[in-house]
């Protein structure tokens, strides 16, 4: 009883004092201080520095001179940048499509009645647990024309007579890199989708079975709507990761052959390595509009839920 | 009906076996090739283990650069993980339990930072760290890694704090606990699985990171494991047996960690992406 009145009294006090200098506010800012300092020094500051640099002609050892939007203008007429942007779109959309299909298919498979489901789930997690740099080195080896497993396999079966340079041939390079990226990334989708499927109430399926719905209808009308929010969020988180996948390209093809697999982060990295700091800053910033669309989308979705 | 079930069962396990081959073959290939010498690789093309020996592994343990890189990675990832977990707990706690002016704005800033691709910031970070004389140092890399670990950790932990009953903190306070005591003795033990999962996810994220490490630490003594493995190749010549042996050694501890903490990792990813 006494505790109750104390609590309500406290509530009134805190209602009255919610300004910036109220004790609870000060404690809140104190707890936020370390994380916010990290973000100010290593996020906000570099970001503003990058915006400023992209408006200058900064190269190494050169005093930066303000040149307005010239870097952006020259990027838009640079065929290499256009190639990188187009490659990024192709790479990200095909990788995401592949991860979605594979992830959903394997999640449905794991959702069936299974002996040792935990074991199968752990097997599916293997590519995701493997460090990315290891995974992509192994795929580079598998694609190798001389000693790679894929060529040995295809030639033993007599499908090809001559080895194929999967990463060195323009027709194969992008597809091969996309396949390796899907291999490494699909487990995240499968595990998320599996958890979402398991959270769909069983009664819904039972009721539908009583009503005579077949497996496809149950999937279409119960499972899919049930896991829709998870699909959306996984799609967004994974897309941002995939836009970012510098290592997948750098370790396998380094952007080659002749720019066939250069995506935006690789383009920006090559610019930095050539000390074209201003221009590569502008190239890196061209990721912002893409990331912004996803950020706004995810924020509005989270608010709704 | 019975027959249909058996057919379906066969189909299920056949599909699962295909998935298992698809997933495990690269691991198998990495290990078999790590056991072979360069000359054996070039003379015999086979998918099966032949000429197996441990020479490449012995080379790894005699390679001072690689041992140095392993130590660097442990130092960088270990310390940045400890700091990131601490900062993230404080922030996630403030953003879910405390009420203060501007809370929603700060929360939104964290999410925006979390959703920003790292490839966006590597150029200014490289220049800034060089200007601060922090490039080519493990300290510099630790600081840079915090820029993605803290937003990630906070985002995941917000999910864990939110899943606690709202009255819990209040009840502890009414019983006379201070805010710090309530956090330390009541809330933290309950979000402990979240702490483990954030620690594993951020540690592996930092361990696997290549781009920042590549542009910030250029000198050979400060290399982390991914850069050291990349640098085994000279020009286009990759010593495959050796690269695979070094890669296996690099992958083993992280994969062991991942599977030991599998339950926490999966829970963390789910809480983060579903409830957060």
XYZ file of C-alpha atoms in Angstrom:
581
model
C 0.000 0.000 0.000
C 2.699 2.414 1.052
C 4.780 1.310 -1.883
C 1.916 2.040 -4.215
C 1.492 5.606 -3.045
C 5.215 6.083 -3.209
C 5.221 4.871 -6.772
C 2.373 7.125 -7.816
C 4.011 10.061 -6.074
C 7.181 9.321 -7.931
C 5.267 9.154 -11.187
C 3.853 12.596 -10.543
C 7.260 13.989 -9.812
C 8.714 12.516 -12.975
C 5.754 13.824 -14.941
C 6.502 17.312 -13.708
C 10.215 17.102 -14.388
C 10.848 15.773 -17.855
C 13.021 18.602 -19.145
C 16.560 18.136 -20.369
C 17.959 18.783 -16.872
C 15.604 16.479 -14.982
C 17.580 13.819 -13.057
C 16.223 10.935 -15.178
C 17.123 12.832 -18.333
C 20.654 13.456 -17.128
C 21.080 9.784 -16.279
C 19.749 8.866 -19.729
C 22.272 11.164 -21.453
C 25.030 9.778 -19.277
C 24.199 6.232 -20.403
C 23.991 7.319 -24.053
C 27.255 9.255 -23.918
C 29.758 6.485 -24.853
C 27.707 5.177 -27.789
C 26.977 8.677 -29.047
C 30.643 9.711 -28.798
C 31.575 6.755 -30.994
C 28.935 7.805 -33.494
C 29.970 11.459 -33.470
C 33.684 10.741 -34.005
C 33.495 7.672 -36.232
C 30.204 8.143 -38.039
C 28.929 11.736 -38.187
C 32.350 13.332 -38.535
C 33.658 10.992 -41.282
C 30.349 11.326 -43.084
C 30.499 15.131 -43.130
C 34.186 14.995 -43.994
C 33.339 12.734 -46.909
C 30.593 15.049 -48.158
C 33.005 17.979 -48.003
C 35.830 16.022 -49.677
C 33.521 14.956 -52.486
C 33.102 18.653 -53.296
C 36.865 19.170 -53.644
C 39.611 17.997 -55.993
C 41.551 16.374 -53.132
C 44.277 13.931 -54.119
C 47.187 12.743 -52.025
C 49.474 15.510 -50.804
C 47.415 18.073 -52.659
C 45.609 20.931 -50.958
C 41.917 20.390 -51.510
C 40.239 23.057 -53.611
C 36.466 23.479 -53.609
C 35.069 22.530 -57.009
C 31.354 22.198 -56.286
C 29.609 19.270 -57.923
C 32.302 18.671 -60.548
C 33.200 15.224 -59.139
C 29.595 14.108 -59.390
C 29.284 15.512 -62.892
C 32.418 13.733 -64.051
C 31.262 10.471 -62.427
C 28.031 10.587 -64.380
C 29.950 10.812 -67.622
C 32.548 8.217 -66.555
C 31.737 4.938 -68.337
C 33.581 2.959 -65.599
C 31.322 4.434 -62.921
C 28.215 3.698 -64.977
C 29.445 0.098 -65.366
C 30.028 -0.173 -61.610
C 26.565 1.206 -60.832
C 24.923 -1.130 -63.325
C 26.903 -4.116 -62.022
C 25.851 -3.249 -58.466
C 22.184 -3.323 -59.404
C 22.520 -6.635 -61.278
C 24.639 -8.203 -58.530
C 22.435 -7.127 -55.613
C 19.121 -8.016 -57.234
C 20.190 -11.460 -58.478
C 21.937 -12.320 -55.211
C 18.869 -11.317 -53.219
C 16.536 -13.252 -55.490
C 18.714 -16.355 -55.133
C 18.941 -16.051 -51.346
C 15.199 -15.577 -51.097
C 14.322 -18.659 -53.151
C 16.974 -20.868 -51.556
C 16.300 -19.505 -48.064
C 12.548 -19.971 -48.247
C 12.819 -23.403 -49.869
C 15.232 -24.696 -47.243
C 13.234 -23.122 -44.408
C 10.125 -24.979 -45.611
C 12.156 -28.187 -45.856
C 13.469 -27.764 -42.300
C 9.956 -26.968 -41.093
C 8.741 -30.479 -42.057
C 8.631 -33.319 -39.561
C 12.289 -34.406 -39.466
C 14.550 -36.762 -37.596
C 17.393 -34.705 -36.048
C 16.173 -31.299 -37.194
C 18.773 -29.584 -34.999
C 21.533 -31.370 -36.913
C 20.190 -30.314 -40.320
C 19.756 -26.755 -39.121
C 23.375 -26.690 -37.935
C 24.514 -28.007 -41.337
C 22.642 -25.198 -43.091
C 24.374 -22.646 -40.824
C 27.875 -23.716 -41.942
C 28.398 -21.158 -44.765
C 27.242 -18.355 -42.492
C 29.559 -19.415 -39.669
C 32.515 -19.577 -42.041
C 34.391 -16.267 -42.201
C 33.582 -14.472 -45.455
C 37.210 -14.125 -46.490
C 37.696 -17.891 -46.123
C 34.495 -18.697 -48.007
C 35.387 -16.502 -50.970
C 38.956 -17.814 -51.176
C 37.546 -21.353 -51.278
C 35.133 -20.406 -54.058
C 37.950 -18.784 -55.994
C 39.722 -22.135 -55.760
C 36.625 -24.115 -56.786
C 36.305 -21.937 -59.905
C 40.017 -22.198 -60.763
C 40.474 -23.437 -64.362
C 43.477 -25.675 -63.581
C 42.884 -27.236 -60.172
C 39.320 -26.126 -59.332
C 36.745 -28.714 -58.307
C 34.081 -27.433 -60.682
C 36.245 -27.890 -63.762
C 37.521 -31.293 -62.604
C 33.912 -32.352 -62.076
C 32.633 -31.031 -65.420
C 35.513 -32.573 -67.343
C 35.288 -35.981 -65.639
C 31.609 -36.071 -66.572
C 32.509 -35.034 -70.103
C 30.310 -31.938 -70.028
C 33.191 -29.788 -71.226
C 36.424 -30.718 -72.959
C 38.404 -27.619 -72.092
C 38.473 -26.013 -68.644
C 36.345 -22.899 -68.191
C 37.841 -19.815 -66.546
C 34.761 -19.104 -64.467
C 36.214 -15.969 -62.911
C 38.353 -14.921 -65.866
C 35.757 -15.074 -68.614
C 33.317 -12.196 -69.047
C 30.372 -14.494 -69.731
C 30.846 -16.479 -66.517
C 32.423 -14.081 -64.013
C 29.370 -12.209 -62.727
C 27.233 -15.354 -62.467
C 29.992 -17.214 -60.623
C 30.493 -14.427 -58.097
C 26.725 -14.170 -57.577
C 26.505 -17.908 -56.928
C 29.310 -17.783 -54.335
C 27.649 -14.828 -52.598
C 24.338 -16.683 -52.446
C 26.088 -19.722 -50.927
C 27.598 -17.613 -48.185
C 24.459 -15.566 -47.432
C 21.407 -17.831 -47.746
C 21.618 -19.439 -44.251
C 20.654 -16.156 -42.570
C 17.461 -16.151 -44.633
C 16.722 -19.835 -44.086
C 17.141 -19.598 -40.307
C 15.043 -16.418 -40.040
C 12.289 -17.854 -42.218
C 12.317 -21.142 -40.292
C 11.864 -19.306 -36.997
C 9.035 -17.263 -38.482
C 7.312 -20.377 -39.850
C 7.550 -22.043 -36.443
C 5.904 -19.010 -34.858
C 2.771 -19.268 -37.039
C -0.006 -20.681 -34.772
C -0.660 -24.396 -35.502
C -4.433 -23.986 -34.974
C -4.623 -21.978 -38.191
C -3.317 -24.952 -40.183
C -5.647 -27.372 -38.404
C -8.655 -25.163 -39.081
C -7.657 -24.839 -42.733
C -7.193 -28.615 -43.049
C -10.697 -29.128 -41.656
C -11.971 -26.715 -44.297
C -10.278 -28.877 -46.925
C -7.473 -26.501 -47.951
C -4.600 -28.257 -49.739
C -0.926 -27.775 -48.969
C -0.447 -24.994 -51.524
C -3.457 -23.048 -50.212
C -2.282 -23.438 -46.634
C 1.143 -22.115 -47.634
C -0.257 -19.295 -49.742
C -2.923 -18.122 -47.289
C -1.455 -18.909 -43.860
C 2.338 -19.352 -43.952
C 3.204 -16.578 -46.362
C 1.138 -13.814 -44.689
C 2.401 -15.058 -41.302
C 6.067 -14.621 -42.183
C 5.620 -11.472 -44.296
C 7.057 -9.025 -41.707
C 10.138 -11.216 -41.284
C 10.598 -11.469 -45.050
C 10.541 -7.669 -45.289
C 13.060 -7.082 -42.531
C 15.431 -9.831 -43.660
C 15.235 -8.448 -47.187
C 16.249 -4.989 -46.023
C 19.026 -6.000 -43.630
C 20.513 -8.402 -46.132
C 20.267 -5.957 -49.034
C 22.310 -3.398 -47.144
C 24.880 -6.097 -46.406
C 24.988 -7.114 -50.042
C 25.412 -3.551 -51.344
C 28.387 -3.552 -49.004
C 29.986 -6.806 -50.151
C 33.424 -5.599 -51.077
C 35.191 -8.810 -50.047
C 33.010 -11.104 -52.168
C 34.272 -9.332 -55.280
C 37.731 -8.280 -54.192
C 38.832 -11.768 -53.120
C 37.433 -13.595 -56.149
C 37.825 -11.375 -59.227
C 39.035 -8.021 -57.845
C 36.454 -6.538 -60.223
C 37.746 -8.217 -63.360
C 37.882 -9.384 -66.028
C 38.048 -5.836 -67.434
C 35.515 -4.368 -64.984
C 32.903 -7.088 -65.582
C 32.338 -7.521 -61.841
C 33.250 -4.091 -60.450
C 30.570 -2.914 -58.019
C 30.446 0.506 -56.329
C 32.534 -0.272 -53.202
C 35.243 -1.845 -55.387
C 35.169 1.162 -57.710
C 35.584 3.513 -54.737
C 38.396 1.391 -53.290
C 40.290 1.438 -56.571
C 39.872 5.221 -56.674
C 41.280 5.541 -53.169
C 44.187 3.242 -54.058
C 44.909 5.608 -56.978
C 44.717 8.509 -54.474
C 41.772 10.150 -56.270
C 40.292 10.938 -52.869
C 37.741 13.573 -53.839
C 36.324 11.603 -56.706
C 36.159 8.273 -54.877
C 34.423 10.003 -51.960
C 31.754 11.069 -54.411
C 31.554 7.492 -55.719
C 31.159 6.063 -52.206
C 28.466 8.643 -51.445
C 26.467 7.393 -54.400
C 25.587 4.484 -52.085
C 23.628 6.903 -49.894
C 20.465 7.285 -51.987
C 20.175 3.487 -52.108
C 20.776 3.019 -48.378
C 18.408 5.904 -47.583
C 15.510 4.281 -49.386
C 15.977 1.143 -47.296
C 16.520 3.059 -44.057
C 13.326 5.079 -44.453
C 11.416 1.970 -45.419
C 12.577 -0.038 -42.401
C 11.963 2.859 -39.977
C 8.389 3.318 -41.149
C 7.747 -0.442 -40.989
C 9.110 -0.720 -37.468
C 6.923 2.153 -36.327
C 3.824 0.469 -37.744
C 4.489 -2.827 -35.980
C -1.966 -42.372 -47.907
C 0.753 -44.443 -46.254
C 2.611 -44.799 -49.553
C 2.345 -41.110 -50.250
C 3.919 -40.405 -46.867
C 6.844 -42.696 -47.561
C 7.399 -41.106 -50.958
C 7.320 -37.671 -49.363
C 9.792 -38.799 -46.694
C 12.220 -40.041 -49.325
C 11.855 -36.756 -51.180
C 12.486 -34.720 -48.004
C 15.676 -36.529 -47.067
C 16.920 -36.594 -50.652
C 16.531 -32.815 -50.828
C 18.213 -32.390 -47.451
C 21.153 -34.505 -48.588
C 21.528 -32.342 -51.692
C 21.526 -29.249 -49.480
C 24.127 -30.847 -47.224
C 26.409 -31.624 -50.184
C 25.967 -28.097 -51.539
C 26.815 -26.600 -48.161
C 29.592 -28.940 -47.054
C 31.465 -29.580 -50.287
C 33.460 -26.308 -50.176
C 34.507 -27.125 -46.597
C 35.585 -30.612 -47.652
C 37.512 -29.234 -50.633
C 39.244 -26.623 -48.494
C 40.462 -29.300 -46.078
C 41.578 -31.870 -48.671
C 43.558 -29.273 -50.612
C 45.075 -27.826 -47.464
C 46.755 -31.226 -47.002
C 48.447 -31.257 -50.414
C 51.591 -29.664 -51.798
C 51.561 -27.270 -54.733
C 53.227 -29.861 -57.014
C 50.687 -32.526 -56.090
C 47.855 -30.084 -56.897
C 49.224 -29.409 -60.350
C 50.094 -32.989 -61.223
C 46.935 -34.798 -60.065
C 43.507 -33.320 -60.650
C 41.139 -35.195 -58.391
C 38.334 -34.386 -55.961
C 39.508 -37.022 -53.494
C 42.205 -36.720 -50.846
C 45.615 -37.810 -52.177
C 49.181 -37.125 -51.021
C 47.851 -35.836 -47.704
C 50.343 -34.441 -45.220
C 50.518 -31.662 -42.671
C 53.311 -29.607 -44.272
C 51.108 -26.600 -45.014
C 49.922 -26.507 -41.404
C 53.472 -26.783 -40.178
C 54.342 -23.855 -42.448
C 51.535 -21.826 -40.881
C 52.859 -22.353 -37.378
C 56.369 -21.434 -38.483
C 55.169 -18.318 -40.296
C 55.813 -15.375 -37.977
C 53.736 -12.964 -40.097
C 50.709 -15.217 -39.853
C 51.109 -15.788 -36.123
C 51.442 -12.039 -35.723
C 48.246 -11.523 -37.732
C 46.365 -14.044 -35.558
C 47.514 -12.231 -32.434
C 46.575 -8.843 -33.951
C 43.108 -10.126 -34.803
C 42.582 -11.489 -31.305
C 43.685 -8.196 -29.721
C 41.617 -6.006 -32.057
C 38.465 -8.119 -32.015
C 38.667 -8.976 -28.314
C 39.031 -5.409 -27.114
C 36.570 -3.893 -29.567
C 34.006 -6.550 -28.596
C 34.393 -5.816 -24.872
C 34.037 -2.072 -25.423
C 31.168 -2.459 -27.893
C 29.179 -4.731 -25.550
C 29.606 -2.276 -22.666
C 28.614 0.791 -24.713
C 25.729 -1.060 -26.365
C 24.241 -2.265 -23.075
C 24.321 1.265 -21.686
C 22.675 2.715 -24.781
C 20.076 -0.032 -25.226
C 19.154 0.222 -21.544
C 18.726 3.997 -21.793
C 16.712 3.757 -24.989
C 14.256 1.180 -23.647
C 13.987 1.631 -19.857
C 14.709 5.317 -19.221
C 12.503 8.171 -20.339
C 14.184 11.398 -21.370
C 13.870 14.177 -23.866
C 15.228 13.357 -27.309
C 15.230 9.605 -26.665
C 13.428 8.765 -29.914
C 15.790 10.946 -31.937
C 18.861 9.253 -30.444
C 17.296 5.848 -31.102
C 16.708 6.809 -34.701
C 20.333 7.952 -35.092
C 21.495 4.530 -33.833
C 19.284 2.757 -36.387
C 20.484 4.982 -39.223
C 24.100 4.252 -38.275
C 23.259 0.529 -38.082
C 21.757 0.621 -41.580
C 24.651 2.538 -43.156
C 26.851 0.307 -45.309
C 30.465 0.273 -44.089
C 31.689 0.781 -47.641
C 30.315 4.310 -47.384
C 32.786 5.441 -44.751
C 36.098 3.725 -45.470
C 37.542 6.648 -47.435
C 37.086 9.408 -44.826
C 37.997 6.973 -42.028
C 41.271 6.114 -43.773
C 42.118 9.807 -44.206
C 41.034 10.797 -40.681
C 42.931 7.953 -39.021
C 46.061 8.891 -40.993
C 45.700 12.530 -39.915
C 45.325 11.470 -36.279
C 48.420 9.227 -36.624
C 46.242 6.253 -35.714
C 46.604 4.314 -38.958
C 48.992 1.369 -38.852
C 48.049 0.744 -35.250
C 45.810 -1.755 -33.542
C 44.259 1.060 -31.482
C 43.125 2.784 -34.657
C 41.480 -0.342 -35.963
C 39.711 -0.944 -32.633
C 38.259 2.575 -32.743
C 37.126 2.206 -36.343
C 35.488 -1.157 -35.665
C 33.444 0.397 -32.863
C 31.726 2.526 -35.518
C 29.819 -0.493 -36.802
C 29.850 -2.705 -33.690
C 28.172 -0.228 -31.331
C 25.111 0.480 -33.542
C 24.771 -3.259 -34.286
C 25.090 -4.230 -30.616
C 22.669 -1.540 -29.477
C 20.130 -2.516 -32.119
C 20.250 -6.193 -31.112
C 20.138 -5.461 -27.371
C 17.154 -3.112 -27.728
C 15.252 -6.205 -28.882
C 16.325 -8.125 -25.770
C 15.499 -5.286 -23.353
C 12.098 -4.827 -25.002
C 11.230 -8.467 -24.463
C 11.473 -7.996 -20.661
C 8.237 -7.199 -18.807
C 7.898 -3.437 -18.532
C 7.100 -3.419 -14.782
C 10.263 -5.311 -13.862
C 12.548 -2.330 -13.426
C 9.872 -0.364 -11.595
C 9.249 -3.246 -9.182
C 12.957 -3.441 -8.360
C 13.065 0.312 -7.782
C 10.049 0.177 -5.464
C 11.853 -2.494 -3.470
C 14.530 0.108 -2.853
C 17.087 -0.662 -5.547
C 18.832 2.258 -7.214
C 18.742 2.462 -11.010
C 22.245 1.022 -11.220
C 21.389 -1.819 -8.848
C 18.212 -2.580 -10.798
C 20.209 -2.691 -14.023
C 23.056 -4.753 -12.594
C 21.128 -7.243 -10.449
C 17.738 -7.553 -12.148
C 17.937 -6.583 -15.820
C 21.413 -7.726 -16.841
C 21.040 -11.346 -15.714
C 17.843 -11.521 -17.766
C 19.433 -10.154 -20.935
C 22.566 -12.308 -20.473
C 21.741 -14.448 -23.546
C 21.555 -11.188 -25.477
C 25.015 -10.205 -24.244
C 26.466 -13.539 -25.343
C 24.808 -13.277 -28.726
C 25.949 -9.682 -29.272
C 29.480 -10.616 -28.220
C 29.619 -13.510 -30.715
C 28.017 -11.552 -33.563
C 30.205 -8.462 -33.142
C 33.393 -10.486 -32.559
C 32.933 -12.537 -35.723
C 31.894 -9.411 -37.641
C 35.164 -7.716 -36.692
C 37.243 -10.871 -37.259
C 35.857 -11.220 -40.786
C 36.249 -7.541 -41.675
C 38.505 -6.901 -44.661
C 37.964 -3.441 -46.166
C 38.760 -1.226 -43.138
C 41.692 -3.407 -42.190
C 43.010 -3.147 -45.743
C 42.882 0.658 -45.949
C 43.795 1.568 -42.373
C 46.602 -0.839 -41.486
C 49.028 -0.918 -44.356
C 52.217 -1.955 -42.580
C 52.808 -5.741 -42.492
C 53.206 -5.991 -38.705
C 49.710 -4.596 -38.127
C 47.845 -6.877 -40.528
C 44.818 -8.820 -39.364
C 44.081 -12.389 -40.483
C 42.010 -11.663 -43.640
C 44.674 -9.299 -44.988
C 47.461 -11.746 -44.113
C 45.716 -14.512 -46.056
C 45.117 -12.204 -48.998
C 48.826 -11.354 -48.947
C 49.909 -14.983 -49.254
C 49.295 -14.550 -52.966
C 52.026 -12.816 -54.903
C 50.602 -11.038 -57.953
C 48.186 -13.592 -59.444
C 50.070 -16.599 -58.106
C 48.107 -18.200 -55.256
C 49.864 -20.935 -53.233
C 46.619 -22.877 -52.908
C 47.576 -25.601 -50.479
C 49.075 -23.100 -48.102
C 46.211 -20.607 -48.503
C 43.699 -23.332 -47.694
C 45.660 -24.507 -44.640
C 45.956 -20.956 -43.303
C 42.260 -20.393 -44.055
C 41.275 -23.550 -42.179
C 43.258 -22.416 -39.172
C 41.663 -18.969 -39.395
C 38.150 -20.372 -39.771
C 38.297 -23.026 -37.062
C 38.074 -20.861 -33.895
C 35.290 -18.649 -35.282
C 33.245 -21.578 -36.536
C 33.700 -23.365 -33.200
C 32.568 -20.223 -31.396
C 29.599 -19.910 -33.710
C 28.419 -23.460 -33.197
C 29.070 -23.468 -29.457
C 26.919 -20.351 -29.195
C 24.511 -21.301 -31.973
C 21.458 -21.023 -29.735
C 22.403 -17.471 -28.702
C 23.358 -16.366 -32.190
C 20.074 -17.533 -33.692
C 18.116 -16.009 -30.834
C 20.011 -12.740 -31.214
C 19.413 -12.530 -34.946
C 15.738 -13.277 -34.429
C 15.216 -10.861 -31.569
C 17.073 -8.191 -33.469
C 15.279 -8.528 -36.738
C 11.839 -9.519 -35.543
C 11.179 -7.659 -32.338
C 13.688 -4.833 -32.638
